Amino acid sequence: MVKILGNQIPQNVYGNVKPGEILYILGPSGSGKTTLLDYINNRTKLSPKNNVLLNQKKQNLQEFKKIAKYCQQQPQLFEILTVEQTLKFAASWHIKDEKQRQEKVETVLKILGLQSIKNVKIGGLLFRGISGGQKQRVSIGEQLISNPKLLFLDEPTSGLDSASAYYLMKNLQEIAQKMNIAIICSIHQPSQRIWDLSSKVLLLSGGKGFGGNMTYFGETKDLSHYIENIQNIPQKNNQSLSEYVLDLINGDFGEGRQAQQLIDEWKLNHEKNNQGNGNYTCLQFSIAYLITELPITTTMAILTVLISFFQIDYPEGGNLFWKMVLITCLGFNIWQALFQIFSYIYKDLLTTLIICSLITTTNFLFSGFLQPYSEINKFLLPLYYINPMTYQFQLYTNAVFSNFYISGPSHEESENYSSIYEERVGTYYLKDIDMDNINIQQNYIILIIIWIGFKLISHFYSYYYHQGKK
């Protein structure tokens, strides 16, 4: 069994295939099908050894090469050799005994239906030889000579007519079952007949920034039911299932919203499956998520403050800068945790965004920024007190204006002149907006409690909902 666990190429891809099965990797152009196959077969600069499991163990490159063979999209064959000579040459690398070699070649010729053309030259630019479909079968035959347990093919039906493509894939299905081989092949636009030959399918989205994201892995027969259960996805008309799916996951020509929804839906199902299978607990997931998000929100907070901080002559310099970063970071983490809750509740991304936008706008209106506390209707004051933005805005305002002052003439210079310039002018502004008696430490504690509270709610909702149960 091979498991694809790579998180680099394309993105968060996983799956498995067993002997006798055919796995289709399906997606629009540019979705990363060929790149994924190259990666698994160690033909990229990034090493797959820690991300591909072979029989439940980390891949050993030498062992993998012994049992896995890869047929690239364009067959690399010697034009002047006949079909039989091509297979004999391939057999010479693996079988020393001449008699055994000939028997193996005859077996492969029979399996692939090449006996009638075994004495025909491959052909190419200079002279005509066998057809494109036959070349694909010869290329596959070269790999079958070594009795592989795994066979990878990159778009084997590319350039073939409908009938040739079908019989090639039908041939591969028979090979997988007779020789007990696991076959993984990328495929571009399969007909319904070819689609029905697959055991499993792995879907990769493409276009408009969606390229390389996984949208489905599982039994081919289960795909239709899976998509039917996703909300707000258009119904299939008279299309074949493969055409319908490719339209949905193509971000270039289809609707980007649908592609994104399928990506998000699969990630959600992946979490549920992993927890249901006991791969990790809900608590482990929550901790890992927190560790991942903290550096991101901290970086965002620093960049946000940097945009405006050094353009304004703030009174405290660097100390104030880090205060503002801390307040901003707390705010980002609170809203991120709140949005996470709604993303668990609502499967539809658009619905989640609309609700979160309404909440953000409402919080902004009742934070004391547009109207001071004293001017807010008493019936609406609960919205002021339960609002995280209230405490965040108070901390921002106090951090800036509590130390803001303008120097002016002293009492010595004018005995009868009582100068307010020696006072901290910012405190007068804080009185005007009802923020002169703010408990700074208490506000920080409140924000931290709100953040922890939202995190606990998202954790317990995840624990209740994401258990792999329907």
Short mmCIF file of C-alpha atoms in Angstrom, two decimals:
data_model
loop_
_atom_site.label_atom_id
_atom_site.label_comp_id
_atom_site.label_asym_id
_atom_site.label_seq_id
_atom_site.Cartn_x
_atom_site.Cartn_y
_atom_site.Cartn_z
CA MET A 1 0.00 0.00 0.00
CA VAL A 2 1.21 3.52 -0.79
CA LYS A 3 0.00 6.54 1.16
CA ILE A 4 0.52 10.05 -0.19
CA LEU A 5 1.02 12.36 2.77
CA GLY A 6 2.85 15.28 1.16
CA ASN A 7 1.97 18.77 2.32
CA GLN A 8 4.26 20.63 -0.09
CA ILE A 9 3.39 19.42 -3.59
CA PRO A 10 0.76 20.28 -4.49
CA GLN A 11 -0.93 21.11 -1.12
CA ASN A 12 -2.12 18.88 1.71
CA VAL A 13 -2.51 15.81 -0.50
CA TYR A 14 -3.06 12.36 0.92
CA GLY A 15 -4.50 9.06 -0.23
CA ASN A 16 -3.81 5.36 -0.52
CA VAL A 17 -3.97 2.60 -3.10
CA LYS A 18 -3.87 -1.17 -2.68
CA PRO A 19 -2.83 -4.01 -5.02
CA GLY A 20 -5.43 -4.64 -7.71
CA GLU A 21 -6.77 -1.07 -7.57
CA ILE A 22 -6.54 1.83 -10.03
CA LEU A 23 -6.36 5.34 -8.58
CA TYR A 24 -7.14 8.26 -10.91
CA ILE A 25 -5.59 11.64 -10.15
CA LEU A 26 -7.99 14.05 -11.81
CA GLY A 27 -7.87 17.83 -12.18
CA PRO A 28 -7.77 20.75 -14.64
CA SER A 29 -4.58 21.77 -16.42
CA GLY A 30 -2.11 23.24 -13.95
CA SER A 31 -3.60 21.52 -10.91
CA GLY A 32 -0.35 19.67 -10.19
CA LYS A 33 -1.11 16.12 -11.35
CA THR A 34 2.24 15.56 -13.07
CA THR A 35 4.11 17.39 -10.32
CA LEU A 36 2.56 15.12 -7.72
CA LEU A 37 3.59 11.98 -9.63
CA ASP A 38 7.11 13.36 -10.11
CA TYR A 39 7.30 14.12 -6.40
CA ILE A 40 6.20 10.65 -5.30
CA ASN A 41 8.73 9.10 -7.69
CA ASN A 42 11.55 11.30 -6.35
CA ARG A 43 11.93 13.27 -9.58
CA THR A 44 11.79 16.70 -7.97
CA LYS A 45 14.29 18.62 -5.86
CA LEU A 46 12.11 18.09 -2.80
CA SER A 47 12.57 14.65 -1.29
CA PRO A 48 9.41 12.59 -0.66
CA LYS A 49 10.99 10.14 1.75
CA ASN A 50 9.26 11.52 4.85
CA ASN A 51 5.88 12.07 3.20
CA VAL A 52 5.18 8.83 1.33
CA LEU A 53 4.51 5.61 3.21
CA LEU A 54 5.21 2.26 1.61
CA ASN A 55 3.41 -0.58 3.39
CA GLN A 56 2.85 1.66 6.41
CA LYS A 57 6.56 2.58 6.61
CA LYS A 58 8.48 5.66 5.49
CA GLN A 59 9.63 5.29 1.92
CA ASN A 60 13.09 3.87 1.35
CA LEU A 61 14.27 5.20 -2.02
CA GLN A 62 16.14 2.08 -3.11
CA GLU A 63 13.34 -0.25 -2.04
CA PHE A 64 10.78 2.02 -3.72
CA LYS A 65 12.64 1.94 -7.05
CA LYS A 66 12.67 -1.86 -7.01
CA ILE A 67 8.91 -2.21 -6.79
CA ALA A 68 7.62 1.04 -8.41
CA LYS A 69 7.84 2.04 -12.08
CA TYR A 70 6.85 5.31 -13.73
CA CYS A 71 5.54 5.80 -17.29
CA GLN A 72 5.82 9.43 -18.31
CA GLN A 73 3.36 11.17 -20.61
CA GLN A 74 5.50 10.93 -23.74
CA PRO A 75 6.85 7.38 -24.30
CA GLN A 76 10.63 7.38 -24.69
CA LEU A 77 11.19 4.53 -27.16
CA PHE A 78 13.86 3.69 -29.75
CA GLU A 79 12.28 4.26 -33.17
CA ILE A 80 14.36 1.66 -35.01
CA LEU A 81 13.60 -1.24 -32.66
CA THR A 82 10.63 -3.53 -33.04
CA VAL A 83 8.10 -3.96 -30.24
CA GLU A 84 9.62 -7.30 -29.24
CA GLN A 85 13.19 -5.94 -29.34
CA THR A 86 12.14 -3.01 -27.15
CA LEU A 87 10.76 -5.34 -24.50
CA LYS A 88 13.79 -7.66 -24.72
CA PHE A 89 16.09 -4.70 -24.17
CA ALA A 90 14.07 -3.70 -21.09
CA ALA A 91 14.14 -7.31 -19.84
CA SER A 92 17.93 -7.48 -20.15
CA TRP A 93 18.20 -5.06 -17.21
CA HIS A 94 16.26 -7.35 -14.89
CA ILE A 95 16.48 -10.96 -16.11
CA LYS A 96 19.84 -12.64 -16.76
CA ASP A 97 18.63 -15.99 -18.10
CA GLU A 98 17.85 -15.79 -21.83
CA LYS A 99 15.04 -18.36 -21.68
CA GLN A 100 13.31 -16.67 -18.74
CA ARG A 101 13.75 -13.33 -20.48
CA GLN A 102 12.00 -14.57 -23.63
CA GLU A 103 9.18 -16.12 -21.60
CA LYS A 104 8.65 -12.86 -19.75
CA VAL A 105 8.55 -10.87 -23.00
CA GLU A 106 5.99 -13.27 -24.48
CA THR A 107 3.85 -12.99 -21.35
CA VAL A 108 3.88 -9.18 -21.45
CA LEU A 109 3.12 -9.16 -25.19
CA LYS A 110 0.09 -11.37 -24.53
CA ILE A 111 -1.14 -9.33 -21.55
CA LEU A 112 -0.94 -6.08 -23.51
CA GLY A 113 -2.34 -7.48 -26.75
CA LEU A 114 0.83 -6.69 -28.71
CA GLN A 115 1.53 -10.13 -30.20
CA SER A 116 0.23 -9.19 -33.66
CA ILE A 117 2.64 -6.24 -33.94
CA LYS A 118 5.66 -7.64 -32.12
CA ASN A 119 7.80 -7.48 -35.28
CA VAL A 120 6.72 -3.95 -36.24
CA LYS A 121 9.18 -1.13 -35.60
CA ILE A 122 8.25 1.61 -33.15
CA GLY A 123 8.63 4.32 -35.78
CA GLY A 124 8.74 8.06 -35.43
CA LEU A 125 9.53 11.18 -37.47
CA LEU A 126 11.52 9.40 -40.18
CA PHE A 127 9.24 6.45 -40.85
CA ARG A 128 5.83 5.26 -39.82
CA GLY A 129 5.48 2.62 -37.14
CA ILE A 130 2.92 1.65 -34.53
CA SER A 131 0.08 3.92 -33.38
CA GLY A 132 0.07 6.23 -30.36
CA GLY A 133 -2.03 3.87 -28.26
CA GLN A 134 0.27 0.98 -29.09
CA LYS A 135 3.29 3.06 -28.11
CA GLN A 136 1.67 3.69 -24.74
CA ARG A 137 1.17 -0.05 -24.27
CA VAL A 138 4.79 -0.76 -25.23
CA SER A 139 5.93 1.86 -22.72
CA ILE A 140 3.81 0.17 -20.05
CA GLY A 141 5.21 -3.20 -21.13
CA GLU A 142 8.77 -1.96 -20.48
CA GLN A 143 7.80 -1.35 -16.87
CA LEU A 144 5.83 -4.60 -16.45
CA ILE A 145 8.91 -6.62 -17.39
CA SER A 146 10.36 -6.05 -13.91
CA ASN A 147 7.20 -7.28 -12.10
CA PRO A 148 6.48 -4.01 -10.28
CA LYS A 149 4.05 -3.81 -7.39
CA LEU A 150 3.33 -0.17 -8.19
CA LEU A 151 2.80 1.41 -11.58
CA PHE A 152 2.57 5.19 -12.10
CA LEU A 153 1.32 6.64 -15.38
CA ASP A 154 1.18 10.30 -16.37
CA GLU A 155 -1.88 10.91 -18.56
CA PRO A 156 -1.64 7.63 -20.52
CA THR A 157 -4.73 8.51 -22.61
CA SER A 158 -3.34 11.86 -23.79
CA GLY A 159 -3.52 12.16 -27.59
CA LEU A 160 -5.55 8.97 -28.04
CA ASP A 161 -8.97 8.66 -29.61
CA SER A 162 -11.92 7.60 -27.45
CA ALA A 163 -11.79 3.91 -28.36
CA SER A 164 -7.99 3.60 -28.00
CA ALA A 165 -8.09 5.40 -24.65
CA TYR A 166 -10.82 3.11 -23.34
CA TYR A 167 -9.14 -0.14 -24.39
CA LEU A 168 -5.83 1.03 -22.96
CA MET A 169 -7.41 1.75 -19.57
CA LYS A 170 -9.43 -1.48 -19.75
CA ASN A 171 -6.15 -3.28 -20.35
CA LEU A 172 -4.63 -1.57 -17.32
CA GLN A 173 -7.57 -2.60 -15.15
CA GLU A 174 -7.07 -6.25 -16.16
CA ILE A 175 -3.33 -5.98 -15.50
CA ALA A 176 -3.94 -4.53 -12.04
CA GLN A 177 -6.24 -7.40 -11.14
CA LYS A 178 -4.33 -10.28 -12.79
CA MET A 179 -0.84 -9.22 -11.68
CA ASN A 180 -2.00 -7.77 -8.33
CA ILE A 181 -0.48 -4.36 -9.12
CA ALA A 182 -1.50 -1.02 -7.63
CA ILE A 183 -1.84 1.53 -10.45
CA ILE A 184 -1.83 5.31 -9.99
CA CYS A 185 -2.40 7.44 -13.06
CA SER A 186 -3.13 11.08 -13.74
CA ILE A 187 -5.90 11.56 -16.25
CA HIS A 188 -7.18 14.70 -17.93
CA GLN A 189 -10.68 14.26 -19.37
CA PRO A 190 -11.93 10.67 -18.98
CA SER A 191 -15.08 9.50 -20.70
CA GLN A 192 -17.72 7.87 -18.54
CA ARG A 193 -16.55 4.41 -19.67
CA ILE A 194 -12.98 5.17 -18.61
CA TRP A 195 -14.21 6.77 -15.38
CA ASP A 196 -16.06 3.60 -14.42
CA LEU A 197 -12.84 1.55 -14.66
CA SER A 198 -11.24 3.31 -11.68
CA SER A 199 -11.34 2.04 -8.10
CA LYS A 200 -10.54 5.34 -6.41
CA VAL A 201 -10.20 8.97 -7.43
CA LEU A 202 -8.17 11.89 -6.10
CA LEU A 203 -9.37 15.36 -7.20
CA LEU A 204 -7.08 18.41 -7.41
CA SER A 205 -8.54 21.87 -8.03
CA GLY A 206 -6.98 24.31 -10.48
CA GLY A 207 -6.89 27.98 -11.49
CA LYS A 208 -7.24 31.39 -9.76
CA GLY A 209 -5.07 30.52 -6.79
CA PHE A 210 -6.88 27.23 -6.14
CA GLY A 211 -4.34 25.06 -8.00
CA GLY A 212 -3.09 21.96 -6.22
CA ASN A 213 -5.69 21.91 -3.44
CA MET A 214 -7.26 18.56 -2.72
CA THR A 215 -11.04 18.41 -3.03
CA TYR A 216 -11.74 14.68 -2.76
CA PHE A 217 -10.17 11.30 -2.19
CA GLY A 218 -12.08 8.05 -1.93
CA GLU A 219 -13.98 5.36 -3.76
CA THR A 220 -15.09 6.43 -7.23
CA LYS A 221 -18.60 5.15 -6.58
CA ASP A 222 -18.94 7.41 -3.50
CA LEU A 223 -18.06 10.69 -5.22
CA SER A 224 -21.52 11.44 -6.60
CA HIS A 225 -23.15 10.99 -3.19
CA TYR A 226 -20.45 13.12 -1.53
CA ILE A 227 -21.03 16.10 -3.85
CA GLU A 228 -24.82 15.84 -3.59
CA ASN A 229 -24.55 16.40 0.17
CA ILE A 230 -22.64 19.69 -0.17
CA GLN A 231 -24.84 22.76 0.14
CA ASN A 232 -25.15 25.38 -2.63
CA ILE A 233 -23.44 23.25 -5.29
CA PRO A 234 -25.27 23.29 -8.66
CA GLN A 235 -26.93 20.07 -9.73
CA LYS A 236 -25.48 17.88 -12.48
CA ASN A 237 -27.40 18.21 -15.76
CA ASN A 238 -26.72 15.89 -18.71
CA GLN A 239 -22.96 15.84 -18.14
CA SER A 240 -20.94 12.80 -17.25
CA LEU A 241 -19.78 12.78 -13.64
CA SER A 242 -16.15 13.46 -14.63
CA GLU A 243 -17.10 16.53 -16.71
CA TYR A 244 -19.37 17.81 -13.94
CA VAL A 245 -16.63 17.47 -11.32
CA LEU A 246 -13.98 19.12 -13.51
CA ASP A 247 -16.29 22.11 -14.06
CA LEU A 248 -16.74 22.50 -10.31
CA ILE A 249 -13.04 22.37 -9.40
CA ASN A 250 -11.80 24.57 -12.26
CA GLY A 251 -11.24 28.07 -10.86
CA ASP A 252 -10.32 29.56 -14.24
CA PHE A 253 -13.54 28.91 -16.13
CA GLY A 254 -15.90 27.71 -13.41
CA GLU A 255 -17.02 29.66 -10.35
CA GLY A 256 -14.18 30.27 -7.91
CA ARG A 257 -16.64 30.16 -5.01
CA GLN A 258 -17.57 26.58 -5.83
CA ALA A 259 -13.94 25.48 -6.07
CA GLN A 260 -13.16 27.14 -2.73
CA GLN A 261 -16.22 25.56 -1.12
CA LEU A 262 -15.15 22.09 -2.26
CA ILE A 263 -11.64 22.70 -0.89
CA ASP A 264 -13.00 23.87 2.48
CA GLU A 265 -15.53 21.03 2.64
CA TRP A 266 -12.82 18.43 2.06
CA LYS A 267 -10.55 19.96 4.72
CA LEU A 268 -13.45 19.80 7.16
CA ASN A 269 -14.12 16.16 6.28
CA HIS A 270 -10.41 15.40 6.59
CA GLU A 271 -10.43 16.71 10.18
CA LYS A 272 -13.51 14.65 11.00
CA ASN A 273 -12.04 11.49 9.46
CA ASN A 274 -8.71 11.86 11.23
CA GLN A 275 -10.38 12.35 14.60
CA GLY A 276 -12.86 9.56 13.90
CA ASN A 277 -9.98 7.23 13.02
CA GLY A 278 -8.07 8.22 16.15
CA ASN A 279 -5.15 9.76 14.25
CA TYR A 280 -5.26 12.69 16.67
CA THR A 281 -7.57 13.96 19.38
CA CYS A 282 -9.59 17.15 19.28
CA LEU A 283 -7.32 18.64 21.95
CA GLN A 284 -4.19 17.85 19.93
CA PHE A 285 -5.74 19.49 16.87
CA SER A 286 -6.69 22.61 18.86
CA ILE A 287 -3.19 22.94 20.32
CA ALA A 288 -1.55 22.42 16.92
CA TYR A 289 -3.91 24.99 15.38
CA LEU A 290 -3.06 27.50 18.14
CA ILE A 291 0.69 26.99 17.70
CA THR A 292 0.29 27.51 13.95
CA GLU A 293 -1.87 30.63 14.13
CA LEU A 294 0.01 32.60 16.83
CA PRO A 295 3.08 33.40 14.67
CA ILE A 296 0.75 34.43 11.83
CA THR A 297 -1.40 36.78 13.93
CA THR A 298 1.70 38.25 15.61
CA THR A 299 3.32 38.97 12.24
CA MET A 300 0.09 40.51 10.96
CA ALA A 301 -0.12 42.72 14.07
CA ILE A 302 3.45 43.98 13.62
CA LEU A 303 2.88 44.75 9.94
CA THR A 304 -0.43 46.50 10.69
CA VAL A 305 1.14 48.80 13.29
CA LEU A 306 4.20 49.44 11.10
CA ILE A 307 2.03 50.89 8.33
CA SER A 308 1.05 53.95 10.39
CA PHE A 309 3.28 54.11 13.46
CA PHE A 310 6.40 55.76 12.06
CA GLN A 311 4.38 58.19 9.94
CA ILE A 312 3.04 59.82 13.12
CA ASP A 313 5.11 61.50 15.83
CA TYR A 314 3.93 59.43 18.78
CA PRO A 315 5.18 60.56 22.19
CA GLU A 316 6.69 57.33 23.60
CA GLY A 317 8.55 55.81 20.66
CA GLY A 318 9.42 52.13 20.81
CA ASN A 319 7.60 51.37 24.08
CA LEU A 320 4.32 52.58 22.60
CA PHE A 321 4.99 50.60 19.42
CA TRP A 322 5.07 47.27 21.27
CA LYS A 323 2.01 48.23 23.33
CA MET A 324 0.08 48.78 20.11
CA VAL A 325 1.40 45.52 18.67
CA LEU A 326 0.21 43.64 21.78
CA ILE A 327 -3.27 45.22 21.64
CA THR A 328 -3.55 44.54 17.90
CA CYS A 329 -2.38 40.95 18.32
CA LEU A 330 -4.96 40.32 21.05
CA GLY A 331 -7.66 41.73 18.78
CA PHE A 332 -6.61 39.57 15.82
CA ASN A 333 -6.60 36.43 17.95
CA ILE A 334 -10.04 37.19 19.42
CA TRP A 335 -11.65 37.75 16.02
CA GLN A 336 -9.86 34.77 14.52
CA ALA A 337 -11.21 32.55 17.33
CA LEU A 338 -14.74 33.94 16.87
CA PHE A 339 -14.64 33.39 13.11
CA GLN A 340 -13.36 29.86 13.73
CA ILE A 341 -16.50 29.13 15.76
CA PHE A 342 -18.76 30.24 12.92
CA SER A 343 -16.71 28.32 10.37
CA TYR A 344 -17.47 25.17 12.40
CA ILE A 345 -21.18 26.00 12.63
CA TYR A 346 -21.74 26.95 8.99
CA LYS A 347 -20.35 24.79 6.19
CA ASP A 348 -20.95 27.48 3.59
CA LEU A 349 -18.02 29.91 3.37
CA LEU A 350 -20.18 32.75 2.02
CA THR A 351 -22.65 32.48 4.92
CA THR A 352 -19.80 32.51 7.43
CA LEU A 353 -18.26 35.63 5.87
CA ILE A 354 -21.59 37.50 5.84
CA ILE A 355 -22.35 36.73 9.50
CA CYS A 356 -18.83 37.60 10.64
CA SER A 357 -18.95 40.88 8.69
CA LEU A 358 -22.23 41.82 10.42
CA ILE A 359 -20.76 41.03 13.84
CA THR A 360 -17.63 43.07 13.11
CA THR A 361 -19.67 46.08 11.94
CA THR A 362 -21.97 45.92 14.99
CA ASN A 363 -19.00 45.72 17.35
CA PHE A 364 -17.38 48.71 15.68
CA LEU A 365 -20.56 50.81 16.08
CA PHE A 366 -20.80 50.14 19.82
CA SER A 367 -17.11 50.24 20.75
CA GLY A 368 -17.13 53.91 21.82
CA PHE A 369 -15.28 55.00 18.71
CA LEU A 370 -18.21 56.71 16.96
CA GLN A 371 -20.12 57.64 20.14
CA PRO A 372 -18.73 58.07 23.67
CA TYR A 373 -20.10 55.87 26.43
CA SER A 374 -22.27 58.69 27.87
CA GLU A 375 -24.10 59.18 24.56
CA ILE A 376 -25.01 55.53 23.93
CA ASN A 377 -28.66 54.63 24.56
CA LYS A 378 -28.93 52.82 27.90
CA PHE A 379 -30.84 49.96 26.26
CA LEU A 380 -27.88 49.40 23.95
CA LEU A 381 -25.20 49.51 26.67
CA PRO A 382 -25.00 45.67 26.91
CA LEU A 383 -23.60 45.73 23.37
CA TYR A 384 -20.92 48.10 24.63
CA TYR A 385 -19.88 45.92 27.57
CA ILE A 386 -19.82 42.56 25.77
CA ASN A 387 -17.89 44.02 22.85
CA PRO A 388 -14.17 43.04 22.65
CA MET A 389 -13.56 46.08 20.47
CA THR A 390 -14.60 48.34 23.39
CA TYR A 391 -11.68 47.23 25.54
CA GLN A 392 -9.31 47.19 22.59
CA PHE A 393 -10.24 50.77 21.63
CA GLN A 394 -9.86 51.94 25.25
CA LEU A 395 -6.36 50.46 25.41
CA TYR A 396 -5.37 52.06 22.10
CA THR A 397 -6.68 55.48 23.13
CA ASN A 398 -5.10 55.44 26.59
CA ALA A 399 -1.77 54.21 25.26
CA VAL A 400 -1.54 57.19 22.91
CA PHE A 401 -3.24 60.08 24.73
CA SER A 402 -2.40 59.41 28.38
CA ASN A 403 1.19 60.54 27.69
CA PHE A 404 0.46 63.14 25.06
CA TYR A 405 1.37 66.69 26.11
CA ILE A 406 2.50 70.02 24.63
CA SER A 407 5.08 72.19 26.41
CA GLY A 408 4.40 75.94 26.85
CA PRO A 409 5.23 79.01 29.03
CA SER A 410 5.91 78.19 32.69
CA HIS A 411 4.50 79.95 35.80
CA GLU A 412 7.83 81.70 36.30
CA GLU A 413 7.49 83.42 32.95
CA SER A 414 3.97 84.68 33.70
CA GLU A 415 2.88 84.80 37.35
CA ASN A 416 -0.81 85.38 36.57
CA TYR A 417 -0.88 82.97 33.65
CA SER A 418 -2.06 79.50 34.44
CA SER A 419 -0.86 77.43 31.53
CA ILE A 420 -2.63 74.21 30.62
CA TYR A 421 0.29 73.45 28.33
CA GLU A 422 2.22 72.04 31.28
CA GLU A 423 -0.58 69.49 31.72
CA ARG A 424 -0.85 66.40 29.67
CA VAL A 425 -3.24 67.61 27.01
CA GLY A 426 -4.27 64.06 26.12
CA THR A 427 -5.99 63.60 29.49
CA TYR A 428 -8.48 66.33 28.61
CA TYR A 429 -9.38 64.48 25.43
CA LEU A 430 -9.80 61.24 27.39
CA LYS A 431 -12.27 63.01 29.69
CA ASP A 432 -14.26 64.23 26.70
CA ILE A 433 -14.72 60.68 25.41
CA ASP A 434 -15.30 59.12 28.87
CA MET A 435 -12.01 57.22 28.94
CA ASP A 436 -10.11 58.98 31.72
CA ASN A 437 -10.79 56.35 34.40
CA ILE A 438 -9.92 53.18 32.53
CA ASN A 439 -8.30 50.27 34.36
CA ILE A 440 -5.60 49.28 31.86
CA GLN A 441 -4.66 46.00 33.51
CA GLN A 442 -8.30 44.99 33.79
CA ASN A 443 -8.85 45.61 30.08
CA TYR A 444 -5.93 43.36 29.15
CA ILE A 445 -7.30 40.63 31.41
CA ILE A 446 -10.80 40.97 29.89
CA LEU A 447 -9.41 40.63 26.36
CA ILE A 448 -7.39 37.55 27.32
CA ILE A 449 -10.45 35.99 28.99
CA ILE A 450 -12.59 36.68 25.88
CA TRP A 451 -9.92 35.11 23.66
CA ILE A 452 -9.62 32.01 25.87
CA GLY A 453 -13.42 31.81 26.06
CA PHE A 454 -13.82 31.86 22.28
CA LYS A 455 -11.06 29.27 21.94
CA LEU A 456 -12.75 26.97 24.45
CA ILE A 457 -16.09 27.34 22.66
CA SER A 458 -14.49 26.45 19.31
CA HIS A 459 -12.68 23.52 20.94
CA PHE A 460 -15.79 22.06 22.57
CA TYR A 461 -17.88 22.61 19.45
CA SER A 462 -15.17 20.86 17.46
CA TYR A 463 -15.11 18.05 20.02
CA TYR A 464 -18.87 17.63 19.72
CA TYR A 465 -19.17 18.02 15.96
CA HIS A 466 -15.91 16.74 14.44
CA GLN A 467 -15.84 13.14 15.59
CA GLY A 468 -16.23 11.51 12.20
CA LYS A 469 -19.90 10.84 12.97
CA LYS A 470 -22.86 11.86 10.81
#
